[in-house]
């Protein structure tokens, strides 16, 4: 089973709506990363969270790491078609390797 | 800008063939990674390397090998391709230590028939 569980697996929203994607870990997170992937392409780094309670924002995307450091949420405000893609969370492992969740596929309807 | 390039975007090979996938990065990163991505399974780490000639197994190394003779280049080798290795292969690189922000290549979609 995966160490990182993402929910939902897919999401369809109307343009302008807010949405939240969750990433839950079975272990304490020491570094949690959010990436975005456009269909059929490589991943692009969005942000990284390390401290419990930490919150970071980039444009209309906000990510939080809960106090217990086992769950992170990614919130998009006023979604746009440019937000469409696959969002993946990743967690640091022992060395500099990383493990990823299965991803959440976001579709934004104009 | 960091650039990670992969030798092919699309590749079709026959069962039993030896397949080479190449990845090159231009940011002097110590770490390089090979993943495969399958629907519903996300990214799974095959191998990674934190230095020239060094390699570490990821979660699914069976059927694959890697080579890192130069810092900027990391090759993934399928010794005898099988149909269950049909997948999207993604290469990534990052600096050693500190924030592990990985830079990804565009991916190679491999089909084994």
PDB file of C-alpha atoms in Angstrom:
ATOM      1  CA  UNK A   1       0.000   0.000   0.000  1.00  0.00           C
ATOM      2  CA  UNK A   2       1.062   3.564  -0.637  1.00  0.00           C
ATOM      3  CA  UNK A   3       2.506   5.615   2.193  1.00  0.00           C
ATOM      4  CA  UNK A   4       0.817   8.718   0.801  1.00  0.00           C
ATOM      5  CA  UNK A   5      -2.904   8.652   0.098  1.00  0.00           C
ATOM      6  CA  UNK A   6      -4.399  11.443  -1.960  1.00  0.00           C
ATOM      7  CA  UNK A   7      -8.059  12.352  -2.137  1.00  0.00           C
ATOM      8  CA  UNK A   8      -9.997  12.731  -4.223  1.00  0.00           C
ATOM      9  CA  UNK A   9      -8.551  10.750  -7.109  1.00  0.00           C
ATOM     10  CA  UNK A  10     -10.210  13.081  -9.561  1.00  0.00           C
ATOM     11  CA  UNK A  11     -12.103  16.311  -9.357  1.00  0.00           C
ATOM     12  CA  UNK A  12     -14.218  18.273 -11.838  1.00  0.00           C
ATOM     13  CA  UNK A  13     -15.076  21.837 -10.882  1.00  0.00           C
ATOM     14  CA  UNK A  14     -16.677  24.805 -12.560  1.00  0.00           C
ATOM     15  CA  UNK A  15     -14.345  27.690 -13.291  1.00  0.00           C
ATOM     16  CA  UNK A  16     -14.348  30.136 -10.404  1.00  0.00           C
ATOM     17  CA  UNK A  17     -15.052  27.532  -7.721  1.00  0.00           C
ATOM     18  CA  UNK A  18     -12.743  26.741  -4.819  1.00  0.00           C
ATOM     19  CA  UNK A  19     -11.402  23.254  -4.238  1.00  0.00           C
ATOM     20  CA  UNK A  20      -9.256  21.257  -1.823  1.00  0.00           C
ATOM     21  CA  UNK A  21      -7.003  18.263  -2.376  1.00  0.00           C
ATOM     22  CA  UNK A  22      -5.761  16.215   0.553  1.00  0.00           C
ATOM     23  CA  UNK A  23      -2.633  14.170   1.122  1.00  0.00           C
ATOM     24  CA  UNK A  24      -2.468  11.855   4.133  1.00  0.00           C
ATOM     25  CA  UNK A  25       0.609  10.018   5.280  1.00  0.00           C
ATOM     26  CA  UNK A  26       0.865   6.876   7.371  1.00  0.00           C
ATOM     27  CA  UNK A  27       4.072   8.270   8.865  1.00  0.00           C
ATOM     28  CA  UNK A  28       5.265  11.613  10.200  1.00  0.00           C
ATOM     29  CA  UNK A  29       6.161  13.937   7.387  1.00  0.00           C
ATOM     30  CA  UNK A  30       9.513  15.704   7.514  1.00  0.00           C
ATOM     31  CA  UNK A  31       9.254  17.337   4.142  1.00  0.00           C
ATOM     32  CA  UNK A  32       6.042  17.468   2.111  1.00  0.00           C
ATOM     33  CA  UNK A  33       6.132  18.623  -1.505  1.00  0.00           C
ATOM     34  CA  UNK A  34       3.381  19.560  -3.914  1.00  0.00           C
ATOM     35  CA  UNK A  35       3.900  19.179  -7.640  1.00  0.00           C
ATOM     36  CA  UNK A  36       1.691  19.818 -10.638  1.00  0.00           C
ATOM     37  CA  UNK A  37       1.794  17.831 -13.846  1.00  0.00           C
ATOM     38  CA  UNK A  38       0.223  18.899 -17.084  1.00  0.00           C
ATOM     39  CA  UNK A  39      -1.138  15.953 -19.036  1.00  0.00           C
ATOM     40  CA  UNK A  40       1.643  13.916 -20.630  1.00  0.00           C
ATOM     41  CA  UNK A  41       4.440  16.104 -19.298  1.00  0.00           C
ATOM     42  CA  UNK A  42       6.900  16.255 -16.438  1.00  0.00           C
ATOM     43  CA  UNK A  43       6.181  17.552 -12.940  1.00  0.00           C
ATOM     44  CA  UNK A  44       6.600  21.144 -11.846  1.00  0.00           C
ATOM     45  CA  UNK A  45       7.425  21.976  -8.236  1.00  0.00           C
ATOM     46  CA  UNK A  46       4.798  24.120  -6.490  1.00  0.00           C
ATOM     47  CA  UNK A  47       5.857  24.349  -2.847  1.00  0.00           C
ATOM     48  CA  UNK A  48       7.363  22.545   0.094  1.00  0.00           C
ATOM     49  CA  UNK A  49       6.246  22.383   3.721  1.00  0.00           C
ATOM     50  CA  UNK A  50       8.317  21.241   6.663  1.00  0.00           C
ATOM     51  CA  UNK A  51       6.947  22.554   9.902  1.00  0.00           C
ATOM     52  CA  UNK A  52       3.717  21.537  11.550  1.00  0.00           C
ATOM     53  CA  UNK A  53       1.125  24.266  11.052  1.00  0.00           C
ATOM     54  CA  UNK A  54       3.071  25.761   8.163  1.00  0.00           C
ATOM     55  CA  UNK A  55       1.113  27.383   5.364  1.00  0.00           C
ATOM     56  CA  UNK A  56       2.435  28.634   2.032  1.00  0.00           C
ATOM     57  CA  UNK A  57       0.747  30.374  -0.848  1.00  0.00           C
ATOM     58  CA  UNK A  58       1.604  30.936  -4.458  1.00  0.00           C
ATOM     59  CA  UNK A  59      -0.839  32.985  -6.495  1.00  0.00           C
ATOM     60  CA  UNK A  60      -4.213  31.319  -5.853  1.00  0.00           C
ATOM     61  CA  UNK A  61      -2.820  28.076  -4.449  1.00  0.00           C
ATOM     62  CA  UNK A  62      -2.365  27.561  -0.697  1.00  0.00           C
ATOM     63  CA  UNK A  63      -0.877  24.509   0.957  1.00  0.00           C
ATOM     64  CA  UNK A  64      -0.944  23.622   4.648  1.00  0.00           C
ATOM     65  CA  UNK A  65       0.739  20.980   6.767  1.00  0.00           C
ATOM     66  CA  UNK A  66      -1.226  20.012   9.838  1.00  0.00           C
ATOM     67  CA  UNK A  67       0.201  20.228  13.346  1.00  0.00           C
ATOM     68  CA  UNK A  68       0.711  16.504  13.662  1.00  0.00           C
ATOM     69  CA  UNK A  69       2.558  16.534  10.338  1.00  0.00           C
ATOM     70  CA  UNK A  70       0.691  13.658   8.832  1.00  0.00           C
ATOM     71  CA  UNK A  71      -1.652  15.456   6.488  1.00  0.00           C
ATOM     72  CA  UNK A  72      -1.396  18.256   3.996  1.00  0.00           C
ATOM     73  CA  UNK A  73      -4.056  20.066   2.024  1.00  0.00           C
ATOM     74  CA  UNK A  74      -3.814  22.038  -1.193  1.00  0.00           C
ATOM     75  CA  UNK A  75      -6.470  24.670  -1.702  1.00  0.00           C
ATOM     76  CA  UNK A  76      -7.161  26.500  -4.953  1.00  0.00           C
ATOM     77  CA  UNK A  77      -9.228  29.651  -4.824  1.00  0.00           C
ATOM     78  CA  UNK A  78     -11.325  30.768  -7.797  1.00  0.00           C
ATOM     79  CA  UNK A  79     -10.133  27.968 -10.068  1.00  0.00           C
ATOM     80  CA  UNK A  80      -9.204  28.660 -13.686  1.00  0.00           C
ATOM     81  CA  UNK A  81      -8.694  26.352 -16.678  1.00  0.00           C
ATOM     82  CA  UNK A  82      -4.939  26.896 -16.247  1.00  0.00           C
ATOM     83  CA  UNK A  83      -5.154  25.054 -12.928  1.00  0.00           C
ATOM     84  CA  UNK A  84      -6.151  21.832 -14.666  1.00  0.00           C
ATOM     85  CA  UNK A  85      -3.704  18.959 -14.414  1.00  0.00           C
ATOM     86  CA  UNK A  86      -2.568  16.301 -11.986  1.00  0.00           C
ATOM     87  CA  UNK A  87      -1.495  17.348  -8.513  1.00  0.00           C
ATOM     88  CA  UNK A  88       0.879  15.072  -6.655  1.00  0.00           C
ATOM     89  CA  UNK A  89       2.179  15.215  -3.128  1.00  0.00           C
ATOM     90  CA  UNK A  90       5.614  13.834  -2.330  1.00  0.00           C
ATOM     91  CA  UNK A  91       7.434  13.086   0.914  1.00  0.00           C
ATOM     92  CA  UNK A  92      11.113  12.952   1.754  1.00  0.00           C
ATOM     93  CA  UNK A  93      12.610   9.607   2.610  1.00  0.00           C
ATOM     94  CA  UNK A  94      15.922   8.675   4.237  1.00  0.00           C
ATOM     95  CA  UNK A  95      18.349   9.927   1.635  1.00  0.00           C
ATOM     96  CA  UNK A  96      17.310  12.483  -0.933  1.00  0.00           C
ATOM     97  CA  UNK A  97      14.795  10.130  -2.466  1.00  0.00           C
ATOM     98  CA  UNK A  98      11.093  10.856  -2.378  1.00  0.00           C
ATOM     99  CA  UNK A  99       7.831   8.947  -2.528  1.00  0.00           C
ATOM    100  CA  UNK A 100       4.704  10.260  -4.201  1.00  0.00           C
ATOM    101  CA  UNK A 101       0.980   9.856  -3.833  1.00  0.00           C
ATOM    102  CA  UNK A 102      -1.061   8.535  -6.753  1.00  0.00           C
ATOM    103  CA  UNK A 103      -2.146  12.027  -7.750  1.00  0.00           C
ATOM    104  CA  UNK A 104      -5.393  13.977  -8.088  1.00  0.00           C
ATOM    105  CA  UNK A 105      -6.612  14.756 -11.589  1.00  0.00           C
ATOM    106  CA  UNK A 106      -8.236  18.192 -11.704  1.00  0.00           C
ATOM    107  CA  UNK A 107     -10.501  19.302 -14.527  1.00  0.00           C
ATOM    108  CA  UNK A 108     -11.784  22.879 -14.589  1.00  0.00           C
ATOM    109  CA  UNK A 109     -14.832  23.467 -16.752  1.00  0.00           C
ATOM    110  CA  UNK A 110     -15.020  26.921 -18.352  1.00  0.00           C
TER     111      UNK A 110
ATOM    112  CA  UNK B   1      16.480  27.724 -15.937  1.00  0.00           C
ATOM    113  CA  UNK B   2      17.142  24.149 -14.964  1.00  0.00           C
ATOM    114  CA  UNK B   3      16.771  21.816 -17.839  1.00  0.00           C
ATOM    115  CA  UNK B   4      16.288  18.096 -17.674  1.00  0.00           C
ATOM    116  CA  UNK B   5      16.052  16.423 -21.048  1.00  0.00           C
ATOM    117  CA  UNK B   6      15.133  12.881 -21.958  1.00  0.00           C
ATOM    118  CA  UNK B   7      16.300  11.175 -25.113  1.00  0.00           C
ATOM    119  CA  UNK B   8      12.865  10.375 -26.532  1.00  0.00           C
ATOM    120  CA  UNK B   9       9.280  11.465 -25.923  1.00  0.00           C
ATOM    121  CA  UNK B  10       7.819   8.313 -27.462  1.00  0.00           C
ATOM    122  CA  UNK B  11       9.387   4.922 -27.958  1.00  0.00           C
ATOM    123  CA  UNK B  12       8.036   1.626 -29.257  1.00  0.00           C
ATOM    124  CA  UNK B  13      10.045  -1.530 -28.663  1.00  0.00           C
ATOM    125  CA  UNK B  14       9.502  -5.245 -29.050  1.00  0.00           C
ATOM    126  CA  UNK B  15       9.446  -7.774 -26.224  1.00  0.00           C
ATOM    127  CA  UNK B  16      12.946  -8.980 -25.400  1.00  0.00           C
ATOM    128  CA  UNK B  17      14.746  -5.945 -26.793  1.00  0.00           C
ATOM    129  CA  UNK B  18      17.307  -4.078 -24.729  1.00  0.00           C
ATOM    130  CA  UNK B  19      16.120  -0.522 -24.204  1.00  0.00           C
ATOM    131  CA  UNK B  20      18.142   2.529 -23.194  1.00  0.00           C
ATOM    132  CA  UNK B  21      16.508   5.657 -21.821  1.00  0.00           C
ATOM    133  CA  UNK B  22      18.797   8.604 -21.308  1.00  0.00           C
ATOM    134  CA  UNK B  23      18.451  11.636 -19.098  1.00  0.00           C
ATOM    135  CA  UNK B  24      20.662  14.717 -19.059  1.00  0.00           C
ATOM    136  CA  UNK B  25      20.563  17.669 -16.649  1.00  0.00           C
ATOM    137  CA  UNK B  26      22.442  20.920 -16.925  1.00  0.00           C
ATOM    138  CA  UNK B  27      22.372  22.221 -13.344  1.00  0.00           C
ATOM    139  CA  UNK B  28      25.243  20.246 -11.833  1.00  0.00           C
ATOM    140  CA  UNK B  29      22.803  18.345  -9.600  1.00  0.00           C
ATOM    141  CA  UNK B  30      24.231  15.525  -7.542  1.00  0.00           C
ATOM    142  CA  UNK B  31      20.996  13.521  -7.369  1.00  0.00           C
ATOM    143  CA  UNK B  32      19.231  11.925 -10.298  1.00  0.00           C
ATOM    144  CA  UNK B  33      16.130   9.748 -10.287  1.00  0.00           C
ATOM    145  CA  UNK B  34      14.164   7.437 -12.552  1.00  0.00           C
ATOM    146  CA  UNK B  35      10.442   6.938 -11.980  1.00  0.00           C
ATOM    147  CA  UNK B  36       7.697   5.205 -13.830  1.00  0.00           C
ATOM    148  CA  UNK B  37       4.163   6.526 -13.796  1.00  0.00           C
ATOM    149  CA  UNK B  38       1.089   4.354 -14.262  1.00  0.00           C
ATOM    150  CA  UNK B  39      -2.587   5.270 -13.897  1.00  0.00           C
ATOM    151  CA  UNK B  40      -3.800   4.836 -10.350  1.00  0.00           C
ATOM    152  CA  UNK B  41      -0.311   4.066  -9.040  1.00  0.00           C
ATOM    153  CA  UNK B  42       1.287   7.480  -9.316  1.00  0.00           C
ATOM    154  CA  UNK B  43       5.053   7.802  -9.538  1.00  0.00           C
ATOM    155  CA  UNK B  44       7.116   4.870  -8.387  1.00  0.00           C
ATOM    156  CA  UNK B  45      10.838   5.164  -7.874  1.00  0.00           C
ATOM    157  CA  UNK B  46      12.921   2.703  -9.872  1.00  0.00           C
ATOM    158  CA  UNK B  47      16.480   3.812  -9.090  1.00  0.00           C
ATOM    159  CA  UNK B  48      18.266   6.898  -7.965  1.00  0.00           C
ATOM    160  CA  UNK B  49      21.858   8.069  -7.847  1.00  0.00           C
ATOM    161  CA  UNK B  50      23.469  10.623  -5.538  1.00  0.00           C
ATOM    162  CA  UNK B  51      26.849  10.651  -7.193  1.00  0.00           C
ATOM    163  CA  UNK B  52      28.729   9.444 -10.236  1.00  0.00           C
ATOM    164  CA  UNK B  53      28.897   5.645 -10.346  1.00  0.00           C
ATOM    165  CA  UNK B  54      26.647   5.423  -7.285  1.00  0.00           C
ATOM    166  CA  UNK B  55      23.166   3.951  -7.440  1.00  0.00           C
ATOM    167  CA  UNK B  56      20.443   3.013  -5.014  1.00  0.00           C
ATOM    168  CA  UNK B  57      17.426   0.811  -5.623  1.00  0.00           C
ATOM    169  CA  UNK B  58      14.032   2.367  -5.356  1.00  0.00           C
ATOM    170  CA  UNK B  59      10.786   0.493  -4.854  1.00  0.00           C
ATOM    171  CA  UNK B  60      10.606  -1.348  -8.189  1.00  0.00           C
ATOM    172  CA  UNK B  61      14.119  -2.038  -9.510  1.00  0.00           C
ATOM    173  CA  UNK B  62      13.376  -5.506 -10.912  1.00  0.00           C
ATOM    174  CA  UNK B  63      13.928  -5.722 -14.647  1.00  0.00           C
ATOM    175  CA  UNK B  64      15.859  -2.437 -14.734  1.00  0.00           C
ATOM    176  CA  UNK B  65      19.438  -1.319 -14.331  1.00  0.00           C
ATOM    177  CA  UNK B  66      21.044   2.125 -14.386  1.00  0.00           C
ATOM    178  CA  UNK B  67      24.305   3.742 -15.284  1.00  0.00           C
ATOM    179  CA  UNK B  68      25.808   7.015 -14.178  1.00  0.00           C
ATOM    180  CA  UNK B  69      29.250   7.520 -15.672  1.00  0.00           C
ATOM    181  CA  UNK B  70      29.047  11.320 -15.771  1.00  0.00           C
ATOM    182  CA  UNK B  71      27.400  13.683 -13.320  1.00  0.00           C
ATOM    183  CA  UNK B  72      24.996  15.139 -15.839  1.00  0.00           C
ATOM    184  CA  UNK B  73      23.794  11.868 -17.366  1.00  0.00           C
ATOM    185  CA  UNK B  74      21.721   9.056 -15.892  1.00  0.00           C
ATOM    186  CA  UNK B  75      20.659   6.123 -18.041  1.00  0.00           C
ATOM    187  CA  UNK B  76      17.906   3.622 -17.410  1.00  0.00           C
ATOM    188  CA  UNK B  77      18.320   0.225 -19.052  1.00  0.00           C
ATOM    189  CA  UNK B  78      15.646  -2.363 -19.618  1.00  0.00           C
ATOM    190  CA  UNK B  79      17.694  -5.505 -20.085  1.00  0.00           C
ATOM    191  CA  UNK B  80      14.924  -7.461 -21.806  1.00  0.00           C
ATOM    192  CA  UNK B  81      11.809  -5.387 -22.316  1.00  0.00           C
ATOM    193  CA  UNK B  82       8.477  -6.915 -21.381  1.00  0.00           C
ATOM    194  CA  UNK B  83       4.928  -5.718 -22.001  1.00  0.00           C
ATOM    195  CA  UNK B  84       4.452  -4.904 -18.306  1.00  0.00           C
ATOM    196  CA  UNK B  85       7.159  -2.289 -18.673  1.00  0.00           C
ATOM    197  CA  UNK B  86       4.936  -0.249 -20.960  1.00  0.00           C
ATOM    198  CA  UNK B  87       4.676   2.999 -19.049  1.00  0.00           C
ATOM    199  CA  UNK B  88       5.596   6.672 -18.794  1.00  0.00           C
ATOM    200  CA  UNK B  89       9.177   7.060 -17.576  1.00  0.00           C
ATOM    201  CA  UNK B  90      10.194  10.258 -15.843  1.00  0.00           C
ATOM    202  CA  UNK B  91      13.672  11.408 -14.960  1.00  0.00           C
ATOM    203  CA  UNK B  92      14.386  14.018 -12.281  1.00  0.00           C
ATOM    204  CA  UNK B  93      17.363  15.685 -10.656  1.00  0.00           C
ATOM    205  CA  UNK B  94      18.041  17.693  -7.506  1.00  0.00           C
ATOM    206  CA  UNK B  95      20.814  19.063  -5.349  1.00  0.00           C
ATOM    207  CA  UNK B  96      22.106  16.809  -2.602  1.00  0.00           C
ATOM    208  CA  UNK B  97      20.972  17.814   0.891  1.00  0.00           C
ATOM    209  CA  UNK B  98      18.729  20.714   1.835  1.00  0.00           C
ATOM    210  CA  UNK B  99      15.369  21.165   0.187  1.00  0.00           C
ATOM    211  CA  UNK B 100      14.783  18.230  -2.125  1.00  0.00           C
ATOM    212  CA  UNK B 101      13.131  20.161  -4.937  1.00  0.00           C
ATOM    213  CA  UNK B 102      13.260  17.846  -7.922  1.00  0.00           C
ATOM    214  CA  UNK B 103      13.318  19.035 -11.515  1.00  0.00           C
ATOM    215  CA  UNK B 104      11.634  16.717 -13.956  1.00  0.00           C
ATOM    216  CA  UNK B 105      12.140  15.933 -17.595  1.00  0.00           C
ATOM    217  CA  UNK B 106       9.183  15.792 -20.011  1.00  0.00           C
ATOM    218  CA  UNK B 107       8.922  12.004 -19.803  1.00  0.00           C
ATOM    219  CA  UNK B 108       9.295   9.117 -22.242  1.00  0.00           C
ATOM    220  CA  UNK B 109       6.202   7.132 -23.103  1.00  0.00           C
ATOM    221  CA  UNK B 110       7.460   3.604 -23.763  1.00  0.00           C
ATOM    222  CA  UNK B 111       5.310   0.984 -25.417  1.00  0.00           C
ATOM    223  CA  UNK B 112       6.526  -2.610 -25.478  1.00  0.00           C
ATOM    224  CA  UNK B 113       4.697  -4.818 -27.970  1.00  0.00           C
TER     225      UNK B 113
END
